[in-house]
GROMACS .gro file of C-alpha atoms in nm:
model
  440
    1MET     CA    1   2.804  -1.608   0.064
    2LEU     CA    2   3.088  -1.497   0.296
    3GLY     CA    3   3.252  -1.840   0.265
    4VAL     CA    4   3.225  -1.855  -0.114
    5GLY     CA    5   3.340  -1.496  -0.155
    6GLY     CA    6   3.629  -1.546   0.087
    7ALA     CA    7   3.744  -1.865  -0.095
    8LEU     CA    8   3.749  -1.677  -0.429
    9ILE     CA    9   3.948  -1.390  -0.282
   10ILE     CA   10   4.196  -1.618  -0.108
   11GLY     CA   11   4.246  -1.807  -0.434
   12ARG     CA   12   4.317  -1.483  -0.620
   13ILE     CA   13   4.559  -1.361  -0.351
   14VAL     CA   14   4.758  -1.688  -0.336
   15GLU     CA   15   4.775  -1.702  -0.717
   16SER     CA   16   4.889  -1.338  -0.749
   17VAL     CA   17   5.165  -1.378  -0.483
   18ASN     CA   18   5.307  -1.702  -0.628
   19ASP     CA   19   5.279  -1.574  -0.988
   20ARG     CA   20   5.504  -1.278  -0.894
   21LEU     CA   21   5.768  -1.526  -0.782
   22LEU     CA   22   5.739  -1.716  -1.111
   23ASP     CA   23   5.751  -1.388  -1.296
   24ALA     CA   24   6.074  -1.286  -1.120
   25SER     CA   25   6.226  -1.627  -1.178
   26ALA     CA   26   6.152  -1.619  -1.550
   27ARG     CA   27   6.287  -1.267  -1.591
   28SER     CA   28   6.612  -1.345  -1.399
   29ILE     CA   29   6.680  -1.624  -1.641
   30ALA     CA   30   6.587  -1.418  -1.943
   31ASP     CA   31   6.812  -1.130  -1.830
   32THR     CA   32   7.121  -1.362  -1.864
   33LEU     CA   33   7.063  -1.429  -2.232
   34ALA     CA   34   7.359  -1.322  -2.448
   35LEU     CA   35   7.529  -1.389  -2.788
   36GLU     CA   36   7.877  -1.544  -2.786
   37ASP     CA   37   8.054  -1.660  -3.101
   38GLY     CA   38   7.724  -1.648  -3.288
   39GLU     CA   39   7.551  -1.869  -3.037
   40VAL     CA   40   7.278  -1.781  -2.782
   41THR     CA   41   7.409  -1.849  -2.428
   42LEU     CA   42   7.274  -1.797  -2.079
   43ASP     CA   43   7.400  -1.825  -1.727
   44LEU     CA   44   7.138  -1.970  -1.495
   45PRO     CA   45   7.150  -1.769  -1.176
   46PRO     CA   46   7.096  -1.970  -0.854
   47SER     CA   47   6.849  -1.708  -0.734
   48ALA     CA   48   6.620  -1.792  -1.023
   49PHE     CA   49   6.528  -2.119  -0.855
   50GLY     CA   50   6.614  -2.025  -0.497
   51MET     CA   51   6.326  -1.777  -0.484
   52LEU     CA   52   6.085  -2.063  -0.562
   53GLU     CA   53   6.199  -2.281  -0.274
   54ASN     CA   54   5.932  -2.348  -0.006
   55ASP     CA   55   5.848  -2.583   0.280
   56GLU     CA   56   5.635  -2.802   0.056
   57ARG     CA   57   5.937  -2.853  -0.175
   58ASP     CA   58   5.755  -2.790  -0.495
   59ASN     CA   59   5.922  -2.924  -0.813
   60VAL     CA   60   6.051  -2.654  -1.046
   61TYR     CA   61   6.106  -2.705  -1.422
   62TYR     CA   62   6.231  -2.472  -1.694
   63SER     CA   63   6.302  -2.465  -2.063
   64VAL     CA   64   6.473  -2.213  -2.297
   65ARG     CA   65   6.397  -2.237  -2.668
   66VAL     CA   66   6.533  -2.034  -2.960
   67GLY     CA   67   6.293  -2.030  -3.247
   68GLY     CA   68   6.130  -2.348  -3.113
   69GLU     CA   69   6.465  -2.534  -3.073
   70LEU     CA   70   6.550  -2.635  -2.716
   71LEU     CA   71   6.853  -2.449  -2.584
   72THR     CA   72   6.847  -2.591  -2.237
   73GLY     CA   73   6.600  -2.732  -1.985
   74TYR     CA   74   6.327  -2.994  -1.994
   75PRO     CA   75   6.247  -3.083  -2.353
   76ASP     CA   76   5.895  -3.219  -2.283
   77LEU     CA   77   5.785  -2.925  -2.063
   78PRO     CA   78   5.442  -2.818  -2.205
   79GLN     CA   79   5.463  -2.499  -2.417
   80ILE     CA   80   5.211  -2.226  -2.341
   81LYS     CA   81   5.122  -1.925  -2.556
   82ALA     CA   82   5.372  -1.654  -2.467
   83GLY     CA   83   5.341  -1.281  -2.499
   84SER     CA   84   5.525  -1.041  -2.726
   85ALA     CA   85   5.888  -0.947  -2.699
   86ARG     CA   86   5.791  -0.582  -2.754
   87THR     CA   87   5.571  -0.571  -2.441
   88ASP     CA   88   5.800  -0.778  -2.218
   89ASP     CA   89   5.495  -0.926  -2.048
   90VAL     CA   90   5.499  -1.263  -1.871
   91ALA     CA   91   5.222  -1.501  -1.965
   92PHE     CA   92   5.078  -1.752  -1.713
   93ALA     CA   93   4.878  -2.072  -1.756
   94TYR     CA   94   4.786  -2.390  -1.574
   95SER     CA   95   4.902  -2.714  -1.727
   96ALA     CA   96   5.009  -3.066  -1.625
   97TYR     CA   97   5.364  -3.216  -1.625
   98ARG     CA   98   5.474  -3.560  -1.503
   99ASP     CA   99   5.126  -3.636  -1.371
  100ALA     CA  100   5.107  -3.326  -1.159
  101PRO     CA  101   4.939  -2.993  -1.204
  102VAL     CA  102   5.175  -2.703  -1.268
  103ARG     CA  103   5.168  -2.329  -1.307
  104VAL     CA  104   5.375  -2.216  -1.607
  105ALA     CA  105   5.520  -1.865  -1.671
  106ALA     CA  106   5.659  -1.772  -2.015
  107ILE     CA  107   5.846  -1.467  -2.142
  108VAL     CA  108   5.976  -1.383  -2.492
  109ARG     CA  109   6.306  -1.198  -2.540
  110ARG     CA  110   6.501  -1.076  -2.838
  111VAL     CA  111   6.876  -1.131  -2.852
  112PRO     CA  112   7.068  -0.881  -3.065
  113ARG     CA  113   7.172  -1.018  -3.405
  114VAL     CA  114   6.955  -1.329  -3.351
  115GLU     CA  115   6.656  -1.347  -3.582
  116ALA     CA  116   6.445  -1.602  -3.384
  117PRO     CA  117   6.282  -1.506  -3.054
  118VAL     CA  118   6.395  -1.675  -2.736
  119VAL     CA  119   6.115  -1.814  -2.512
  120VAL     CA  120   6.195  -1.877  -2.144
  121GLN     CA  121   5.950  -2.091  -1.943
  122VAL     CA  122   5.949  -2.168  -1.573
  123ALA     CA  123   5.696  -2.408  -1.412
  124GLU     CA  124   5.631  -2.521  -1.059
  125THR     CA  125   5.395  -2.768  -0.893
  126LEU     CA  126   5.105  -2.639  -0.679
  127GLU     CA  127   5.170  -2.792  -0.343
  128ALA     CA  128   5.273  -2.466  -0.179
  129ARG     CA  129   4.981  -2.281  -0.333
  130ASN     CA  130   4.731  -2.539  -0.219
  131SER     CA  131   4.876  -2.557   0.133
  132LEU     CA  132   4.865  -2.180   0.169
  133SER     CA  133   4.506  -2.164   0.036
  134SER     CA  134   4.399  -2.438   0.279
  135ARG     CA  135   4.551  -2.261   0.581
  136MET     CA  136   4.391  -1.933   0.483
  137LEU     CA  137   4.052  -2.099   0.426
  138ALA     CA  138   4.077  -2.273   0.762
  139GLY     CA  139   4.143  -1.934   0.924
  140LEU     CA  140   3.847  -1.788   0.735
  141LEU     CA  141   3.618  -2.070   0.853
  142VAL     CA  142   3.726  -2.012   1.211
  143LEU     CA  143   3.656  -1.637   1.173
  144GLU     CA  144   3.316  -1.715   1.017
  145ALA     CA  145   3.228  -1.946   1.304
  146LEU     CA  146   3.325  -1.676   1.553
  147ILE     CA  147   3.110  -1.427   1.367
  148VAL     CA  148   2.813  -1.666   1.350
  149GLY     CA  149   2.845  -1.743   1.721
  150LEU     CA  150   2.863  -1.378   1.801
  151LEU     CA  151   2.553  -1.314   1.591
  152VAL     CA  152   2.373  -1.595   1.766
  153LEU     CA  153   2.446  -1.425   2.098
  154LEU     CA  154   2.376  -1.064   1.983
  155VAL     CA  155   2.075  -1.108   1.756
  156PRO     CA  156   1.823  -1.194   2.035
  157VAL     CA  157   1.959  -0.906   2.241
  158ALA     CA  158   1.927  -0.666   1.943
  159VAL     CA  159   1.576  -0.792   1.863
  160ARG     CA  160   1.464  -0.746   2.224
  161TRP     CA  161   1.617  -0.398   2.224
  162GLY     CA  162   1.455  -0.314   1.898
  163LEU     CA  163   1.112  -0.437   2.015
  164VAL     CA  164   1.118  -0.225   2.332
  165PRO     CA  165   0.923   0.063   2.161
  166LEU     CA  166   0.669  -0.189   2.028
  167ALA     CA  167   0.632  -0.337   2.376
  168GLU     CA  168   0.568   0.009   2.514
  169VAL     CA  169   0.303   0.063   2.244
  170ARG     CA  170   0.142  -0.269   2.338
  171ARG     CA  171   0.140  -0.180   2.707
  172GLY     CA  172  -0.011   0.160   2.621
  173ILE     CA  173  -0.291   0.000   2.419
  174ALA     CA  174  -0.356  -0.265   2.687
  175SER     CA  175  -0.392   0.000   2.955
  176ARG     CA  176  -0.652   0.198   2.771
  177SER     CA  177  -1.021   0.200   2.847
  178PRO     CA  178  -1.252   0.052   2.582
  179THR     CA  179  -1.372   0.399   2.483
  180ASP     CA  180  -1.029   0.567   2.452
  181PHE     CA  181  -0.956   0.618   2.082
  182THR     CA  182  -0.668   0.869   2.122
  183PRO     CA  183  -0.415   0.822   1.840
  184LEU     CA  184  -0.081   0.664   1.930
  185THR     CA  185   0.219   0.901   1.946
  186LEU     CA  186   0.502   0.845   1.703
  187GLN     CA  187   0.795   0.993   1.904
  188GLN     CA  188   0.916   0.659   2.044
  189VAL     CA  189   0.810   0.441   1.750
  190PRO     CA  190   1.090   0.312   1.512
  191ALA     CA  191   1.078   0.444   1.159
  192GLU     CA  192   0.998   0.094   1.028
  193LEU     CA  193   0.680   0.077   1.235
  194ARG     CA  194   0.546   0.430   1.173
  195SER     CA  195   0.344   0.339   0.868
  196PHE     CA  196   0.181   0.057   1.077
  197VAL     CA  197   0.108   0.299   1.362
  198ASP     CA  198  -0.037   0.552   1.113
  199ALA     CA  199  -0.262   0.280   0.975
  200PHE     CA  200  -0.360   0.179   1.330
  201ASN     CA  201  -0.438   0.541   1.418
  202GLY     CA  202  -0.661   0.557   1.106
  203LEU     CA  203  -0.843   0.243   1.228
  204LEU     CA  204  -0.886   0.411   1.569
  205LEU     CA  205  -1.037   0.714   1.406
  206ARG     CA  206  -1.283   0.499   1.204
  207LEU     CA  207  -1.376   0.302   1.521
  208GLU     CA  208  -1.431   0.630   1.710
  209ASN     CA  209  -1.656   0.757   1.433
  210ALA     CA  210  -1.846   0.426   1.432
  211VAL     CA  211  -1.888   0.424   1.812
  212GLU     CA  212  -1.988   0.792   1.811
  213GLY     CA  213  -2.241   0.723   1.541
  214LEU     CA  214  -2.384   0.434   1.743
  215ARG     CA  215  -2.390   0.645   2.056
  216ARG     CA  216  -2.565   0.929   1.869
  217PHE     CA  217  -2.812   0.685   1.712
  218THR     CA  218  -2.893   0.539   2.055
  219ALA     CA  219  -2.935   0.884   2.212
  220ASP     CA  220  -3.147   1.009   1.919
  221ALA     CA  221  -3.363   0.700   1.922
  222SER     CA  222  -3.422   0.708   2.297
  223HIS     CA  223  -3.504   1.081   2.286
  224GLN     CA  224  -3.732   1.066   1.990
  225MET     CA  225  -3.913   0.745   2.084
  226ARG     CA  226  -4.003   0.875   2.428
  227THR     CA  227  -4.301   1.082   2.307
  228PRO     CA  228  -4.474   0.823   2.082
  229LEU     CA  229  -4.414   0.555   2.344
  230SER     CA  230  -4.563   0.780   2.615
  231ILE     CA  231  -4.868   0.837   2.391
  232LEU     CA  232  -4.900   0.460   2.332
  233ARG     CA  233  -4.876   0.392   2.707
  234ALA     CA  234  -5.138   0.659   2.797
  235HIS     CA  235  -5.387   0.537   2.537
  236LEU     CA  236  -5.338   0.175   2.633
  237GLN     CA  237  -5.433   0.275   2.987
  238VAL     CA  238  -5.747   0.435   2.849
  239LEU     CA  239  -5.825   0.114   2.662
  240LYS     CA  240  -5.777  -0.092   2.976
  241ARG     CA  241  -6.013   0.140   3.158
  242GLU     CA  242  -6.284   0.202   2.895
  243GLY     CA  243  -6.246  -0.079   2.643
  244THR     CA  244  -6.279  -0.046   2.269
  245GLU     CA  245  -6.658   0.005   2.251
  246THR     CA  246  -6.677   0.353   2.401
  247GLU     CA  247  -6.605   0.672   2.210
  248GLY     CA  248  -6.293   0.737   2.425
  249GLY     CA  249  -6.170   0.386   2.349
  250ARG     CA  250  -6.216   0.428   1.976
  251ALA     CA  251  -6.035   0.767   1.991
  252SER     CA  252  -5.754   0.601   2.178
  253LEU     CA  253  -5.725   0.329   1.910
  254ALA     CA  254  -5.702   0.598   1.643
  255ASP     CA  255  -5.432   0.779   1.841
  256ILE     CA  256  -5.245   0.449   1.888
  257ASP     CA  257  -5.254   0.393   1.520
  258THR     CA  258  -5.117   0.740   1.447
  259ALA     CA  259  -4.846   0.702   1.712
  260THR     CA  260  -4.747   0.364   1.571
  261VAL     CA  261  -4.716   0.505   1.219
  262ARG     CA  262  -4.512   0.794   1.355
  263LEU     CA  263  -4.285   0.552   1.552
  264GLN     CA  264  -4.237   0.332   1.244
  265ARG     CA  265  -4.143   0.634   1.032
  266LEU     CA  266  -3.905   0.755   1.303
  267LEU     CA  267  -3.728   0.419   1.323
  268THR     CA  268  -3.703   0.399   0.943
  269GLN     CA  269  -3.546   0.739   0.924
  270LEU     CA  270  -3.307   0.679   1.211
  271LEU     CA  271  -3.186   0.361   1.049
  272ALA     CA  272  -3.144   0.547   0.716
  273LEU     CA  273  -2.945   0.819   0.884
  274ALA     CA  274  -2.726   0.568   1.064
  275ARG     CA  275  -2.669   0.379   0.740
  276ALA     CA  276  -2.564   0.700   0.558
  277GLU     CA  277  -2.321   0.791   0.835
  278GLY     CA  278  -2.183   0.443   0.882
  279ASN     CA  279  -2.109   0.377   0.510
  280ARG     CA  280  -1.909   0.687   0.432
  281GLU     CA  281  -1.587   0.488   0.435
  282ASN     CA  282  -1.731   0.202   0.215
  283VAL     CA  283  -1.931   0.409  -0.029
  284MET     CA  284  -1.672   0.373  -0.310
  285ARG     CA  285  -1.696  -0.005  -0.278
  286LEU     CA  286  -2.077   0.004  -0.309
  287ALA     CA  287  -2.082   0.224  -0.619
  288ARG     CA  288  -2.253   0.087  -0.933
  289ASN     CA  289  -2.378   0.226  -1.264
  290VAL     CA  290  -2.716   0.389  -1.208
  291ASP     CA  291  -2.968   0.556  -1.435
  292LEU     CA  292  -3.084   0.847  -1.219
  293ALA     CA  293  -3.373   0.928  -1.452
  294ALA     CA  294  -3.523   0.576  -1.415
  295LEU     CA  295  -3.452   0.582  -1.040
  296ALA     CA  296  -3.619   0.926  -0.991
  297ARG     CA  297  -3.927   0.819  -1.200
  298SER     CA  298  -3.959   0.512  -0.975
  299VAL     CA  299  -3.945   0.733  -0.665
  300ALA     CA  300  -4.219   0.958  -0.810
  301GLU     CA  301  -4.435   0.662  -0.877
  302ASP     CA  302  -4.382   0.526  -0.526
  303HIS     CA  303  -4.507   0.858  -0.379
  304VAL     CA  304  -4.826   0.889  -0.586
  305PRO     CA  305  -5.048   0.733  -0.311
  306ALA     CA  306  -4.912   0.971  -0.049
  307ALA     CA  307  -4.950   1.267  -0.286
  308LEU     CA  308  -5.316   1.177  -0.360
  309GLU     CA  309  -5.386   1.142   0.009
  310ALA     CA  310  -5.232   1.490   0.071
  311GLY     CA  311  -5.414   1.640  -0.229
  312VAL     CA  312  -5.085   1.719  -0.402
  313GLU     CA  313  -4.999   1.656  -0.770
  314ILE     CA  314  -4.659   1.512  -0.875
  315GLU     CA  315  -4.496   1.598  -1.211
  316PHE     CA  316  -4.179   1.427  -1.341
  317ASP     CA  317  -3.948   1.508  -1.632
  318ALA     CA  318  -3.596   1.401  -1.744
  319GLU     CA  319  -3.359   1.543  -2.008
  320GLY     CA  320  -3.036   1.400  -2.148
  321SER     CA  321  -2.825   1.105  -2.026
  322ALA     CA  322  -2.862   1.050  -1.657
  323ALA     CA  323  -2.620   0.760  -1.625
  324VAL     CA  324  -2.379   0.794  -1.326
  325ARG     CA  325  -2.170   0.571  -1.108
  326THR     CA  326  -2.302   0.601  -0.756
  327VAL     CA  327  -2.478   0.404  -0.480
  328GLY     CA  328  -2.830   0.349  -0.611
  329GLU     CA  329  -2.978   0.271  -0.269
  330PHE     CA  330  -2.845   0.594  -0.120
  331ALA     CA  331  -2.955   0.799  -0.422
  332ARG     CA  332  -3.308   0.658  -0.396
  333GLU     CA  333  -3.323   0.735  -0.023
  334LEU     CA  334  -3.205   1.088  -0.086
  335ILE     CA  335  -3.452   1.168  -0.362
  336SER     CA  336  -3.728   0.994  -0.169
  337ASN     CA  337  -3.679   1.207   0.135
  338LEU     CA  338  -3.683   1.524  -0.073
  339VAL     CA  339  -4.007   1.427  -0.246
  340ASP     CA  340  -4.164   1.314   0.084
  341ASN     CA  341  -4.068   1.641   0.242
  342ALA     CA  342  -4.211   1.841  -0.052
  343ILE     CA  343  -4.543   1.650  -0.028
  344ARG     CA  344  -4.560   1.663   0.351
  345TYR     CA  345  -4.510   2.039   0.380
  346ASN     CA  346  -4.693   2.148   0.070
  347ARG     CA  347  -5.043   2.303   0.070
  348ARG     CA  348  -5.344   2.100  -0.033
  349GLY     CA  349  -5.397   2.140  -0.407
  350GLY     CA  350  -5.025   2.210  -0.453
  351THR     CA  351  -4.778   2.057  -0.693
  352VAL     CA  352  -4.439   1.883  -0.654
  353TRP     CA  353  -4.205   1.886  -0.950
  354LEU     CA  354  -3.922   1.633  -0.989
  355TRP     CA  355  -3.693   1.643  -1.284
  356VAL     CA  356  -3.352   1.520  -1.388
  357THR     CA  357  -3.114   1.705  -1.626
  358ALA     CA  358  -2.768   1.624  -1.761
  359GLU     CA  359  -2.497   1.874  -1.681
  360ALA     CA  360  -2.142   1.921  -1.799
  361VAL     CA  361  -1.983   1.722  -1.517
  362GLY     CA  362  -2.270   1.524  -1.377
  363VAL     CA  363  -2.647   1.493  -1.333
  364ARG     CA  364  -2.871   1.744  -1.154
  365VAL     CA  365  -3.188   1.632  -0.967
  366VAL     CA  366  -3.431   1.912  -0.876
  367VAL     CA  367  -3.726   1.889  -0.642
  368GLU     CA  368  -3.964   2.183  -0.628
  369ASP     CA  369  -4.291   2.255  -0.452
  370ASP     CA  370  -4.526   2.554  -0.451
  371GLY     CA  371  -4.586   2.539  -0.071
  372PRO     CA  372  -4.501   2.799   0.188
  373GLY     CA  373  -4.121   2.769   0.129
  374ILE     CA  374  -3.851   2.834   0.387
  375PRO     CA  375  -3.723   3.182   0.465
  376PRO     CA  376  -3.351   3.232   0.381
  377ARG     CA  377  -3.270   3.301   0.756
  378MET     CA  378  -3.394   2.954   0.844
  379ARG     CA  379  -3.225   2.753   0.571
  380ALA     CA  380  -2.900   2.710   0.763
  381GLN     CA  381  -3.099   2.508   1.022
  382MET     CA  382  -3.311   2.298   0.786
  383PHE     CA  383  -3.049   2.024   0.745
  384GLN     CA  384  -2.984   1.977   1.118
  385ARG     CA  385  -3.125   1.658   1.273
  386PHE     CA  386  -3.448   1.685   1.469
  387ARG     CA  387  -3.478   2.049   1.368
  388ARG     CA  388  -3.844   2.134   1.290
  389LEU     CA  389  -3.907   2.476   1.149
  390ASP     CA  390  -4.182   2.714   1.265
  391ARG     CA  391  -4.367   2.658   0.937
  392ASP     CA  392  -4.401   2.277   1.006
  393HIS     CA  393  -4.747   2.182   1.118
  394SER     CA  394  -4.754   1.815   1.003
  395GLU     CA  395  -4.630   1.522   1.202
  396GLY     CA  396  -4.257   1.468   1.137
  397SER     CA  397  -3.932   1.375   1.308
  398GLY     CA  398  -3.713   1.643   1.175
  399LEU     CA  399  -3.479   1.385   1.017
  400GLY     CA  400  -3.579   1.389   0.655
  401LEU     CA  401  -3.353   1.680   0.543
  402ALA     CA  402  -3.073   1.565   0.782
  403ILE     CA  403  -3.075   1.234   0.592
  404VAL     CA  404  -3.060   1.420   0.263
  405SER     CA  405  -2.756   1.618   0.381
  406GLU     CA  406  -2.570   1.307   0.505
  407LEU     CA  407  -2.642   1.115   0.186
  408ALA     CA  408  -2.543   1.398  -0.041
  409THR     CA  409  -2.205   1.425   0.142
  410ALA     CA  410  -2.153   1.047   0.122
  411LEU     CA  411  -2.226   1.046  -0.257
  412GLY     CA  412  -2.000   1.346  -0.332
  413GLY     CA  413  -2.300   1.555  -0.436
  414GLY     CA  414  -2.355   1.921  -0.398
  415ILE     CA  415  -2.675   2.050  -0.243
  416ALA     CA  416  -2.836   2.394  -0.280
  417VAL     CA  417  -3.166   2.546  -0.162
  418THR     CA  418  -3.333   2.839  -0.341
  419ASP     CA  419  -3.673   3.003  -0.368
  420ARG     CA  420  -3.892   2.874  -0.645
  421PRO     CA  421  -3.999   3.142  -0.888
  422GLY     CA  422  -4.365   3.202  -0.815
  423GLY     CA  423  -4.342   3.084  -0.458
  424GLY     CA  424  -4.235   2.762  -0.286
  425LEU     CA  425  -3.896   2.588  -0.243
  426ARG     CA  426  -3.644   2.448  -0.484
  427VAL     CA  427  -3.377   2.191  -0.379
  428LEU     CA  428  -3.099   2.101  -0.618
  429ILE     CA  429  -2.872   1.799  -0.588
  430ASP     CA  430  -2.569   1.764  -0.821
  431PHE     CA  431  -2.441   1.409  -0.865
  432PRO     CA  432  -2.095   1.357  -1.014
  433ARG     CA  433  -2.070   1.129  -1.322
  434ASP     CA  434  -1.831   0.909  -1.128
  435LEU     CA  435  -1.842   0.885  -0.748
  436GLY     CA  436  -1.460   0.875  -0.743
  437ALA     CA  437  -1.446   1.222  -0.898
  438GLY     CA  438  -1.693   1.369  -0.653
  439GLY     CA  439  -1.460   1.360  -0.359
  440ALA     CA  440  -1.679   1.138  -0.143
   0.00000   0.00000   0.00000
């Protein structure tokens, strides 16, 4: 681009400089025009052609015509379209004469008492112009070669200098421990790399959350599995000692069965909690169209055997359109934990109500029971993991409502707990119509 642009500029400059000489030559001839004895005369000044002399010895031609009739000069010199005598402008054009390209200048003058205009033309060959252009282009090429050579030397140095902050960032990352997720500082980072470092810091934060979730899951699992595993170990020792035919052995088998069920439920809930925490970032990608009424009915039907065993009745109802865009698997887990909790901590002969209603901006799922309820002073603790309230007498891990809280947050839902009129507990979950509008 530099070479092409330079060539165009050089061509314009050379043309402009030489055209000024042609202009001056044509005007100096035109200025000598006069009328003597009724005839147009002129006195060709030596300077008119001397100013066009050059080392290349270009050929110079001229012609003077009055109304198209040759007054003096070369009769076969090509005629170009001249300007107007009123403007006194000189016209220029390229042409060919005697098998050589020429540049022609033409000016029109009026001689007093002569009706026809007088046209003065001066032409010169292009050797001087071409020679000057070639020399200037050669100089430009040398300059370009010097610039390119300088760039070849300086670009690697500039690149190395510009990458020094990035190398420092690399060394800082390489020197970190595997568990160090501290965000990178931006003070020494070039502006062009700051968006990359911001994205990398976001990745570090997500990795830290994932590792912390895994660490918490491992700690929770080891803590909560210690008791049922200790029970299993103790009863296995009894079985080794007494066998399965004694009353103590049969009691140990029953306790082993109970501990196994409890351990299975604990692992299931721990995995559900880990899944809820780990998918917060991906929940938008997992969202699908879900009919919450059909989903809630399915949950109620799944819990009928557990309700019959506990002596609790389940009632279900749905009103209005319950179509939402959410993660169906998470919504099922959430509602299932609420229903399971309502059955588990209800009184024998009690009732669990599950209904779904359409609201202005979403769908509300309500789970009620007529059990002992939870005092308002204890409700702030009920969604904490492994928190078992004083009213709890059944076997449980204390994870059910913690899972509900995590899933509600992931799904952009609001959660509220109130007393049920007539006694018991009411839990309300508000699902947004579209997960993206719920701020998940």
